[in-house]
């Protein structure tokens, strides 16, 4: 969840390779919200990329890998946060 915009990632997982008792898990969606804390705005810009394309790619790839590992659908929400400069508050 970032500034009123939600990123929705629905990874494609082949449920035909799952055992019958595992298939109900594929219908359940695991929502993961994660913050990535960076020390500067410049690093945040690099991580987010032009138009948010870099962070979207990171989220998509991570969601697919997590989905395969957990054998269930995953929605991954990543927010990049710039850490406050502690040195300036002395």
PDB file of N, CA and C in Angstrom:
ATOM      1  N   UNK A   1       0.848  -1.170   0.000  1.00  0.00           N
ATOM      2  CA  UNK A   1       0.000   0.000   0.000  1.00  0.00           C
ATOM      3  C   UNK A   1       0.885   1.221   0.000  1.00  0.00           C
ATOM      4  N   UNK A   2       0.813   2.029  -1.053  1.00  0.00           N
ATOM      5  CA  UNK A   2       1.674   3.184  -1.170  1.00  0.00           C
ATOM      6  C   UNK A   2       0.857   4.388  -1.582  1.00  0.00           C
ATOM      7  N   UNK A   3       0.745   5.386  -0.725  1.00  0.00           N
ATOM      8  CA  UNK A   3       0.071   6.644  -0.998  1.00  0.00           C
ATOM      9  C   UNK A   3      -1.278   6.451  -1.685  1.00  0.00           C
ATOM     10  N   UNK A   4      -2.120   5.631  -1.112  1.00  0.00           N
ATOM     11  CA  UNK A   4      -3.459   5.446  -1.633  1.00  0.00           C
ATOM     12  C   UNK A   4      -3.565   4.521  -2.823  1.00  0.00           C
ATOM     13  N   UNK A   5      -2.442   3.992  -3.300  1.00  0.00           N
ATOM     14  CA  UNK A   5      -2.469   3.079  -4.441  1.00  0.00           C
ATOM     15  C   UNK A   5      -2.081   1.694  -3.967  1.00  0.00           C
ATOM     16  N   UNK A   6      -2.896   0.705  -4.286  1.00  0.00           N
ATOM     17  CA  UNK A   6      -2.564  -0.668  -3.947  1.00  0.00           C
ATOM     18  C   UNK A   6      -2.014  -1.360  -5.173  1.00  0.00           C
ATOM     19  N   UNK A   7      -0.972  -2.123  -4.976  1.00  0.00           N
ATOM     20  CA  UNK A   7      -0.400  -2.924  -6.041  1.00  0.00           C
ATOM     21  C   UNK A   7      -0.964  -4.323  -5.907  1.00  0.00           C
ATOM     22  N   UNK A   8      -1.545  -4.819  -6.961  1.00  0.00           N
ATOM     23  CA  UNK A   8      -2.163  -6.139  -6.910  1.00  0.00           C
ATOM     24  C   UNK A   8      -1.370  -7.077  -7.800  1.00  0.00           C
ATOM     25  N   UNK A   9      -0.806  -8.108  -7.203  1.00  0.00           N
ATOM     26  CA  UNK A   9      -0.027  -9.098  -7.942  1.00  0.00           C
ATOM     27  C   UNK A   9      -0.697 -10.444  -7.761  1.00  0.00           C
ATOM     28  N   UNK A  10      -1.065 -11.054  -8.855  1.00  0.00           N
ATOM     29  CA  UNK A  10      -1.650 -12.382  -8.799  1.00  0.00           C
ATOM     30  C   UNK A  10      -0.744 -13.309  -9.593  1.00  0.00           C
ATOM     31  N   UNK A  11       0.118 -14.053  -8.906  1.00  0.00           N
ATOM     32  CA  UNK A  11       1.035 -14.941  -9.610  1.00  0.00           C
ATOM     33  C   UNK A  11       0.307 -16.116 -10.239  1.00  0.00           C
ATOM     34  N   UNK A  12       0.842 -16.575 -11.341  1.00  0.00           N
ATOM     35  CA  UNK A  12       0.273 -17.740 -12.005  1.00  0.00           C
ATOM     36  C   UNK A  12       0.952 -18.983 -11.460  1.00  0.00           C
ATOM     37  N   UNK A  13       0.169 -19.874 -10.892  1.00  0.00           N
ATOM     38  CA  UNK A  13       0.693 -21.109 -10.331  1.00  0.00           C
ATOM     39  C   UNK A  13      -0.109 -22.257 -10.897  1.00  0.00           C
ATOM     40  N   UNK A  14       0.569 -23.291 -11.319  1.00  0.00           N
ATOM     41  CA  UNK A  14      -0.101 -24.442 -11.898  1.00  0.00           C
ATOM     42  C   UNK A  14      -0.584 -25.353 -10.778  1.00  0.00           C
ATOM     43  N   UNK A  15      -1.891 -25.291 -10.481  1.00  0.00           N
ATOM     44  CA  UNK A  15      -2.435 -26.094  -9.385  1.00  0.00           C
ATOM     45  C   UNK A  15      -2.628 -27.552  -9.780  1.00  0.00           C
ATOM     46  N   UNK A  16      -2.457 -27.882 -11.054  1.00  0.00           N
ATOM     47  CA  UNK A  16      -2.629 -29.277 -11.473  1.00  0.00           C
ATOM     48  C   UNK A  16      -1.507 -30.170 -10.957  1.00  0.00           C
ATOM     49  N   UNK A  17      -0.384 -29.575 -10.553  1.00  0.00           N
ATOM     50  CA  UNK A  17       0.731 -30.365 -10.037  1.00  0.00           C
ATOM     51  C   UNK A  17       0.606 -30.610  -8.538  1.00  0.00           C
ATOM     52  N   UNK A  18      -0.423 -30.038  -7.913  1.00  0.00           N
ATOM     53  CA  UNK A  18      -0.596 -30.187  -6.476  1.00  0.00           C
ATOM     54  C   UNK A  18      -1.389 -31.444  -6.147  1.00  0.00           C
ATOM     55  N   UNK A  19      -1.159 -31.954  -4.966  1.00  0.00           N
ATOM     56  CA  UNK A  19      -1.938 -33.072  -4.458  1.00  0.00           C
ATOM     57  C   UNK A  19      -3.347 -32.569  -4.139  1.00  0.00           C
ATOM     58  N   UNK A  20      -4.351 -33.435  -4.176  1.00  0.00           N
ATOM     59  CA  UNK A  20      -5.728 -32.985  -3.903  1.00  0.00           C
ATOM     60  C   UNK A  20      -5.892 -32.265  -2.568  1.00  0.00           C
ATOM     61  N   UNK A  21      -5.184 -32.708  -1.534  1.00  0.00           N
ATOM     62  CA  UNK A  21      -5.324 -32.063  -0.229  1.00  0.00           C
ATOM     63  C   UNK A  21      -4.648 -30.695  -0.180  1.00  0.00           C
ATOM     64  N   UNK A  22      -3.780 -30.382  -1.159  1.00  0.00           N
ATOM     65  CA  UNK A  22      -3.103 -29.095  -1.194  1.00  0.00           C
ATOM     66  C   UNK A  22      -3.871 -28.056  -1.997  1.00  0.00           C
ATOM     67  N   UNK A  23      -4.785 -28.477  -2.847  1.00  0.00           N
ATOM     68  CA  UNK A  23      -5.490 -27.545  -3.721  1.00  0.00           C
ATOM     69  C   UNK A  23      -6.303 -26.490  -2.983  1.00  0.00           C
ATOM     70  N   UNK A  24      -6.958 -26.807  -1.841  1.00  0.00           N
ATOM     71  CA  UNK A  24      -7.689 -25.732  -1.148  1.00  0.00           C
ATOM     72  C   UNK A  24      -6.793 -24.571  -0.738  1.00  0.00           C
ATOM     73  N   UNK A  25      -5.524 -24.824  -0.439  1.00  0.00           N
ATOM     74  CA  UNK A  25      -4.605 -23.736  -0.081  1.00  0.00           C
ATOM     75  C   UNK A  25      -4.421 -22.753  -1.223  1.00  0.00           C
ATOM     76  N   UNK A  26      -4.487 -23.237  -2.461  1.00  0.00           N
ATOM     77  CA  UNK A  26      -4.298 -22.357  -3.600  1.00  0.00           C
ATOM     78  C   UNK A  26      -5.431 -21.332  -3.689  1.00  0.00           C
ATOM     79  N   UNK A  27      -6.580 -21.637  -3.122  1.00  0.00           N
ATOM     80  CA  UNK A  27      -7.704 -20.699  -3.151  1.00  0.00           C
ATOM     81  C   UNK A  27      -7.551 -19.623  -2.082  1.00  0.00           C
ATOM     82  N   UNK A  28      -6.751 -19.896  -1.069  1.00  0.00           N
ATOM     83  CA  UNK A  28      -6.524 -18.920  -0.015  1.00  0.00           C
ATOM     84  C   UNK A  28      -5.397 -17.987  -0.441  1.00  0.00           C
ATOM     85  N   UNK A  29      -5.574 -16.710  -0.208  1.00  0.00           N
ATOM     86  CA  UNK A  29      -4.574 -15.722  -0.603  1.00  0.00           C
ATOM     87  C   UNK A  29      -3.839 -15.243   0.640  1.00  0.00           C
ATOM     88  N   UNK A  30      -2.524 -15.294   0.597  1.00  0.00           N
ATOM     89  CA  UNK A  30      -1.684 -14.777   1.662  1.00  0.00           C
ATOM     90  C   UNK A  30      -1.255 -13.371   1.266  1.00  0.00           C
ATOM     91  N   UNK A  31      -1.579 -12.400   2.094  1.00  0.00           N
ATOM     92  CA  UNK A  31      -1.207 -11.017   1.810  1.00  0.00           C
ATOM     93  C   UNK A  31      -0.015 -10.661   2.683  1.00  0.00           C
ATOM     94  N   UNK A  32       1.062 -10.225   2.042  1.00  0.00           N
ATOM     95  CA  UNK A  32       2.292  -9.853   2.748  1.00  0.00           C
ATOM     96  C   UNK A  32       2.541  -8.375   2.494  1.00  0.00           C
ATOM     97  N   UNK A  33       2.676  -7.613   3.577  1.00  0.00           N
ATOM     98  CA  UNK A  33       3.032  -6.200   3.470  1.00  0.00           C
ATOM     99  C   UNK A  33       4.431  -6.045   4.049  1.00  0.00           C
ATOM    100  N   UNK A  34       5.292  -5.389   3.287  1.00  0.00           N
ATOM    101  CA  UNK A  34       6.680  -5.277   3.706  1.00  0.00           C
ATOM    102  C   UNK A  34       7.208  -3.889   3.388  1.00  0.00           C
ATOM    103  N   UNK A  35       8.001  -3.345   4.289  1.00  0.00           N
ATOM    104  CA  UNK A  35       8.677  -2.075   4.050  1.00  0.00           C
ATOM    105  C   UNK A  35      10.147  -2.348   3.774  1.00  0.00           C
ATOM    106  N   UNK A  36      10.687  -1.639   2.799  1.00  0.00           N
ATOM    107  CA  UNK A  36      12.125  -1.658   2.551  1.00  0.00           C
ATOM    108  C   UNK A  36      12.623  -0.284   2.966  1.00  0.00           C
ATOM    109  N   UNK A  37      13.479  -0.242   3.973  1.00  0.00           N
ATOM    110  CA  UNK A  37      13.975   1.022   4.507  1.00  0.00           C
ATOM    111  C   UNK A  37      15.337   1.312   3.890  1.00  0.00           C
ATOM    112  N   UNK A  38      15.446   2.498   3.274  1.00  0.00           N
ATOM    113  CA  UNK A  38      16.701   2.917   2.644  1.00  0.00           C
ATOM    114  C   UNK A  38      17.171   4.203   3.314  1.00  0.00           C
ATOM    115  N   UNK A  39      18.488   4.440   3.320  1.00  0.00           N
ATOM    116  CA  UNK A  39      19.002   5.610   4.029  1.00  0.00           C
ATOM    117  C   UNK A  39      18.803   6.949   3.312  1.00  0.00           C
ATOM    118  N   UNK A  40      18.536   6.946   1.997  1.00  0.00           N
ATOM    119  CA  UNK A  40      18.422   8.227   1.295  1.00  0.00           C
ATOM    120  C   UNK A  40      17.368   8.167   0.200  1.00  0.00           C
ATOM    121  N   UNK A  41      16.897   9.348  -0.165  1.00  0.00           N
ATOM    122  CA  UNK A  41      15.917   9.455  -1.232  1.00  0.00           C
ATOM    123  C   UNK A  41      16.465   9.002  -2.575  1.00  0.00           C
ATOM    124  N   UNK A  42      17.761   9.199  -2.770  1.00  0.00           N
ATOM    125  CA  UNK A  42      18.395   8.768  -4.020  1.00  0.00           C
ATOM    126  C   UNK A  42      18.351   7.257  -4.176  1.00  0.00           C
ATOM    127  N   UNK A  43      18.588   6.550  -3.073  1.00  0.00           N
ATOM    128  CA  UNK A  43      18.524   5.090  -3.131  1.00  0.00           C
ATOM    129  C   UNK A  43      17.090   4.615  -3.331  1.00  0.00           C
ATOM    130  N   UNK A  44      16.137   5.348  -2.764  1.00  0.00           N
ATOM    131  CA  UNK A  44      14.728   4.996  -2.963  1.00  0.00           C
ATOM    132  C   UNK A  44      14.362   5.129  -4.436  1.00  0.00           C
ATOM    133  N   UNK A  45      14.817   6.198  -5.082  1.00  0.00           N
ATOM    134  CA  UNK A  45      14.543   6.406  -6.506  1.00  0.00           C
ATOM    135  C   UNK A  45      15.129   5.287  -7.353  1.00  0.00           C
ATOM    136  N   UNK A  46      16.334   4.853  -7.014  1.00  0.00           N
ATOM    137  CA  UNK A  46      16.969   3.755  -7.754  1.00  0.00           C
ATOM    138  C   UNK A  46      16.172   2.474  -7.573  1.00  0.00           C
ATOM    139  N   UNK A  47      15.764   2.196  -6.363  1.00  0.00           N
ATOM    140  CA  UNK A  47      15.016   0.974  -6.068  1.00  0.00           C
ATOM    141  C   UNK A  47      13.642   0.969  -6.736  1.00  0.00           C
ATOM    142  N   UNK A  48      12.978   2.110  -6.737  1.00  0.00           N
ATOM    143  CA  UNK A  48      11.646   2.204  -7.334  1.00  0.00           C
ATOM    144  C   UNK A  48      11.737   2.180  -8.859  1.00  0.00           C
ATOM    145  N   UNK A  49      12.707   2.874  -9.415  1.00  0.00           N
ATOM    146  CA  UNK A  49      12.881   2.898 -10.862  1.00  0.00           C
ATOM    147  C   UNK A  49      11.920   3.846 -11.549  1.00  0.00           C
ATOM    148  N   UNK A  50      12.105   3.999 -12.835  1.00  0.00           N
ATOM    149  CA  UNK A  50      11.294   4.905 -13.638  1.00  0.00           C
ATOM    150  C   UNK A  50       9.852   4.405 -13.705  1.00  0.00           C
ATOM    151  N   UNK A  51       8.932   5.223 -13.221  1.00  0.00           N
ATOM    152  CA  UNK A  51       7.525   4.850 -13.230  1.00  0.00           C
ATOM    153  C   UNK A  51       7.192   3.672 -12.330  1.00  0.00           C
ATOM    154  N   UNK A  52       8.100   3.349 -11.405  1.00  0.00           N
ATOM    155  CA  UNK A  52       7.864   2.240 -10.485  1.00  0.00           C
ATOM    156  C   UNK A  52       8.113   0.870 -11.093  1.00  0.00           C
ATOM    157  N   UNK A  53       8.699   0.827 -12.285  1.00  0.00           N
ATOM    158  CA  UNK A  53       8.887  -0.447 -12.977  1.00  0.00           C
ATOM    159  C   UNK A  53       9.835  -1.397 -12.246  1.00  0.00           C
ATOM    160  N   UNK A  54      10.891  -0.875 -11.644  1.00  0.00           N
ATOM    161  CA  UNK A  54      11.867  -1.749 -10.983  1.00  0.00           C
ATOM    162  C   UNK A  54      11.262  -2.431  -9.759  1.00  0.00           C
ATOM    163  N   UNK A  55      10.557  -1.661  -8.920  1.00  0.00           N
ATOM    164  CA  UNK A  55       9.955  -2.249  -7.716  1.00  0.00           C
ATOM    165  C   UNK A  55       8.828  -3.202  -8.096  1.00  0.00           C
ATOM    166  N   UNK A  56       8.100  -2.921  -9.173  1.00  0.00           N
ATOM    167  CA  UNK A  56       7.049  -3.835  -9.634  1.00  0.00           C
ATOM    168  C   UNK A  56       7.646  -5.171 -10.055  1.00  0.00           C
ATOM    169  N   UNK A  57       8.786  -5.126 -10.736  1.00  0.00           N
ATOM    170  CA  UNK A  57       9.464  -6.356 -11.149  1.00  0.00           C
ATOM    171  C   UNK A  57       9.933  -7.146  -9.936  1.00  0.00           C
ATOM    172  N   UNK A  58      10.475  -6.446  -8.957  1.00  0.00           N
ATOM    173  CA  UNK A  58      10.917  -7.099  -7.723  1.00  0.00           C
ATOM    174  C   UNK A  58       9.731  -7.769  -7.038  1.00  0.00           C
ATOM    175  N   UNK A  59       8.618  -7.048  -6.920  1.00  0.00           N
ATOM    176  CA  UNK A  59       7.429  -7.606  -6.253  1.00  0.00           C
ATOM    177  C   UNK A  59       6.881  -8.808  -7.010  1.00  0.00           C
ATOM    178  N   UNK A  60       6.807  -8.688  -8.320  1.00  0.00           N
ATOM    179  CA  UNK A  60       6.270  -9.785  -9.139  1.00  0.00           C
ATOM    180  C   UNK A  60       7.118 -11.046  -8.983  1.00  0.00           C
ATOM    181  N   UNK A  61       8.429 -10.905  -9.130  1.00  0.00           N
ATOM    182  CA  UNK A  61       9.321 -12.065  -9.021  1.00  0.00           C
ATOM    183  C   UNK A  61       9.304 -12.667  -7.620  1.00  0.00           C
ATOM    184  N   UNK A  62       9.306 -11.813  -6.600  1.00  0.00           N
ATOM    185  CA  UNK A  62       9.271 -12.310  -5.222  1.00  0.00           C
ATOM    186  C   UNK A  62       7.950 -13.021  -4.930  1.00  0.00           C
ATOM    187  N   UNK A  63       6.842 -12.463  -5.401  1.00  0.00           N
ATOM    188  CA  UNK A  63       5.538 -13.079  -5.156  1.00  0.00           C
ATOM    189  C   UNK A  63       5.449 -14.454  -5.808  1.00  0.00           C
ATOM    190  N   UNK A  64       5.990 -14.586  -6.998  1.00  0.00           N
ATOM    191  CA  UNK A  64       5.972 -15.878  -7.690  1.00  0.00           C
ATOM    192  C   UNK A  64       6.799 -16.904  -6.915  1.00  0.00           C
ATOM    193  N   UNK A  65       7.986 -16.511  -6.473  1.00  0.00           N
ATOM    194  CA  UNK A  65       8.842 -17.438  -5.723  1.00  0.00           C
ATOM    195  C   UNK A  65       8.212 -17.832  -4.384  1.00  0.00           C
ATOM    196  N   UNK A  66       7.638 -16.857  -3.683  1.00  0.00           N
ATOM    197  CA  UNK A  66       6.991 -17.159  -2.405  1.00  0.00           C
ATOM    198  C   UNK A  66       5.784 -18.057  -2.629  1.00  0.00           C
ATOM    199  N   UNK A  67       5.032 -17.774  -3.679  1.00  0.00           N
ATOM    200  CA  UNK A  67       3.844 -18.572  -4.002  1.00  0.00           C
ATOM    201  C   UNK A  67       4.217 -20.027  -4.277  1.00  0.00           C
ATOM    202  N   UNK A  68       5.281 -20.232  -5.019  1.00  0.00           N
ATOM    203  CA  UNK A  68       5.726 -21.595  -5.312  1.00  0.00           C
ATOM    204  C   UNK A  68       6.213 -22.293  -4.048  1.00  0.00           C
ATOM    205  N   UNK A  69       6.941 -21.563  -3.203  1.00  0.00           N
ATOM    206  CA  UNK A  69       7.480 -22.166  -1.981  1.00  0.00           C
ATOM    207  C   UNK A  69       6.375 -22.547  -0.999  1.00  0.00           C
ATOM    208  N   UNK A  70       5.351 -21.692  -0.896  1.00  0.00           N
ATOM    209  CA  UNK A  70       4.275 -21.939   0.057  1.00  0.00           C
ATOM    210  C   UNK A  70       3.104 -22.694  -0.554  1.00  0.00           C
ATOM    211  N   UNK A  71       3.140 -22.854  -1.870  1.00  0.00           N
ATOM    212  CA  UNK A  71       2.074 -23.544  -2.614  1.00  0.00           C
ATOM    213  C   UNK A  71       0.707 -22.925  -2.342  1.00  0.00           C
ATOM    214  N   UNK A  72       0.681 -21.595  -2.416  1.00  0.00           N
ATOM    215  CA  UNK A  72      -0.579 -20.861  -2.290  1.00  0.00           C
ATOM    216  C   UNK A  72      -0.409 -19.500  -2.939  1.00  0.00           C
ATOM    217  N   UNK A  73      -1.527 -18.853  -3.271  1.00  0.00           N
ATOM    218  CA  UNK A  73      -1.471 -17.534  -3.885  1.00  0.00           C
ATOM    219  C   UNK A  73      -0.939 -16.518  -2.887  1.00  0.00           C
ATOM    220  N   UNK A  74      -0.140 -15.592  -3.390  1.00  0.00           N
ATOM    221  CA  UNK A  74       0.456 -14.572  -2.543  1.00  0.00           C
ATOM    222  C   UNK A  74       0.252 -13.209  -3.195  1.00  0.00           C
ATOM    223  N   UNK A  75      -0.152 -12.254  -2.384  1.00  0.00           N
ATOM    224  CA  UNK A  75      -0.171 -10.855  -2.816  1.00  0.00           C
ATOM    225  C   UNK A  75       0.873 -10.141  -1.977  1.00  0.00           C
ATOM    226  N   UNK A  76       1.841  -9.578  -2.635  1.00  0.00           N
ATOM    227  CA  UNK A  76       2.961  -8.939  -1.958  1.00  0.00           C
ATOM    228  C   UNK A  76       2.876  -7.431  -2.165  1.00  0.00           C
ATOM    229  N   UNK A  77       2.864  -6.695  -1.066  1.00  0.00           N
ATOM    230  CA  UNK A  77       2.816  -5.235  -1.103  1.00  0.00           C
ATOM    231  C   UNK A  77       4.119  -4.724  -0.496  1.00  0.00           C
ATOM    232  N   UNK A  78       4.898  -3.998  -1.277  1.00  0.00           N
ATOM    233  CA  UNK A  78       6.177  -3.470  -0.797  1.00  0.00           C
ATOM    234  C   UNK A  78       6.123  -1.951  -0.833  1.00  0.00           C
ATOM    235  N   UNK A  79       6.560  -1.338   0.259  1.00  0.00           N
ATOM    236  CA  UNK A  79       6.643   0.107   0.327  1.00  0.00           C
ATOM    237  C   UNK A  79       8.088   0.479   0.624  1.00  0.00           C
ATOM    238  N   UNK A  80       8.629   1.407  -0.146  1.00  0.00           N
ATOM    239  CA  UNK A  80       9.991   1.884   0.072  1.00  0.00           C
ATOM    240  C   UNK A  80       9.908   3.111   0.968  1.00  0.00           C
ATOM    241  N   UNK A  81      10.632   3.057   2.087  1.00  0.00           N
ATOM    242  CA  UNK A  81      10.598   4.122   3.088  1.00  0.00           C
ATOM    243  C   UNK A  81      12.010   4.670   3.253  1.00  0.00           C
ATOM    244  N   UNK A  82      12.128   6.014   3.245  1.00  0.00           N
ATOM    245  CA  UNK A  82      13.425   6.652   3.466  1.00  0.00           C
ATOM    246  C   UNK A  82      13.593   6.860   4.961  1.00  0.00           C
ATOM    247  N   UNK A  83      14.698   6.318   5.490  1.00  0.00           N
ATOM    248  CA  UNK A  83      15.001   6.442   6.917  1.00  0.00           C
ATOM    249  C   UNK A  83      15.331   7.895   7.240  1.00  0.00           C
ATOM    250  N   UNK A  84      14.813   8.374   8.363  1.00  0.00           N
ATOM    251  CA  UNK A  84      15.120   9.738   8.789  1.00  0.00           C
ATOM    252  C   UNK A  84      16.592   9.820   9.143  1.00  0.00           C
ATOM    253  N   UNK A  85      17.213  10.917   8.771  1.00  0.00           N
ATOM    254  CA  UNK A  85      18.638  11.103   9.045  1.00  0.00           C
ATOM    255  C   UNK A  85      18.817  11.436  10.521  1.00  0.00           C
ATOM    256  N   UNK A  86      19.360  10.505  11.270  1.00  0.00           N
ATOM    257  CA  UNK A  86      19.540  10.671  12.720  1.00  0.00           C
ATOM    258  C   UNK A  86      20.623  11.692  13.037  1.00  0.00           C
ATOM    259  N   UNK A  87      21.589  11.864  12.142  1.00  0.00           N
ATOM    260  CA  UNK A  87      22.693  12.785  12.412  1.00  0.00           C
ATOM    261  C   UNK A  87      22.215  14.244  12.438  1.00  0.00           C
ATOM    262  N   UNK A  88      21.180  14.574  11.678  1.00  0.00           N
ATOM    263  CA  UNK A  88      20.721  15.963  11.615  1.00  0.00           C
ATOM    264  C   UNK A  88      19.924  16.371  12.856  1.00  0.00           C
ATOM    265  N   UNK A  89      19.557  15.422  13.713  1.00  0.00           N
ATOM    266  CA  UNK A  89      18.757  15.724  14.901  1.00  0.00           C
ATOM    267  C   UNK A  89      19.591  15.860  16.152  1.00  0.00           C
ATOM    268  N   UNK A  90      20.902  16.090  16.037  1.00  0.00           N
ATOM    269  CA  UNK A  90      21.775  16.228  17.208  1.00  0.00           C
ATOM    270  C   UNK A  90      21.630  17.596  17.831  1.00  0.00           C
TER     271      UNK A  90
END
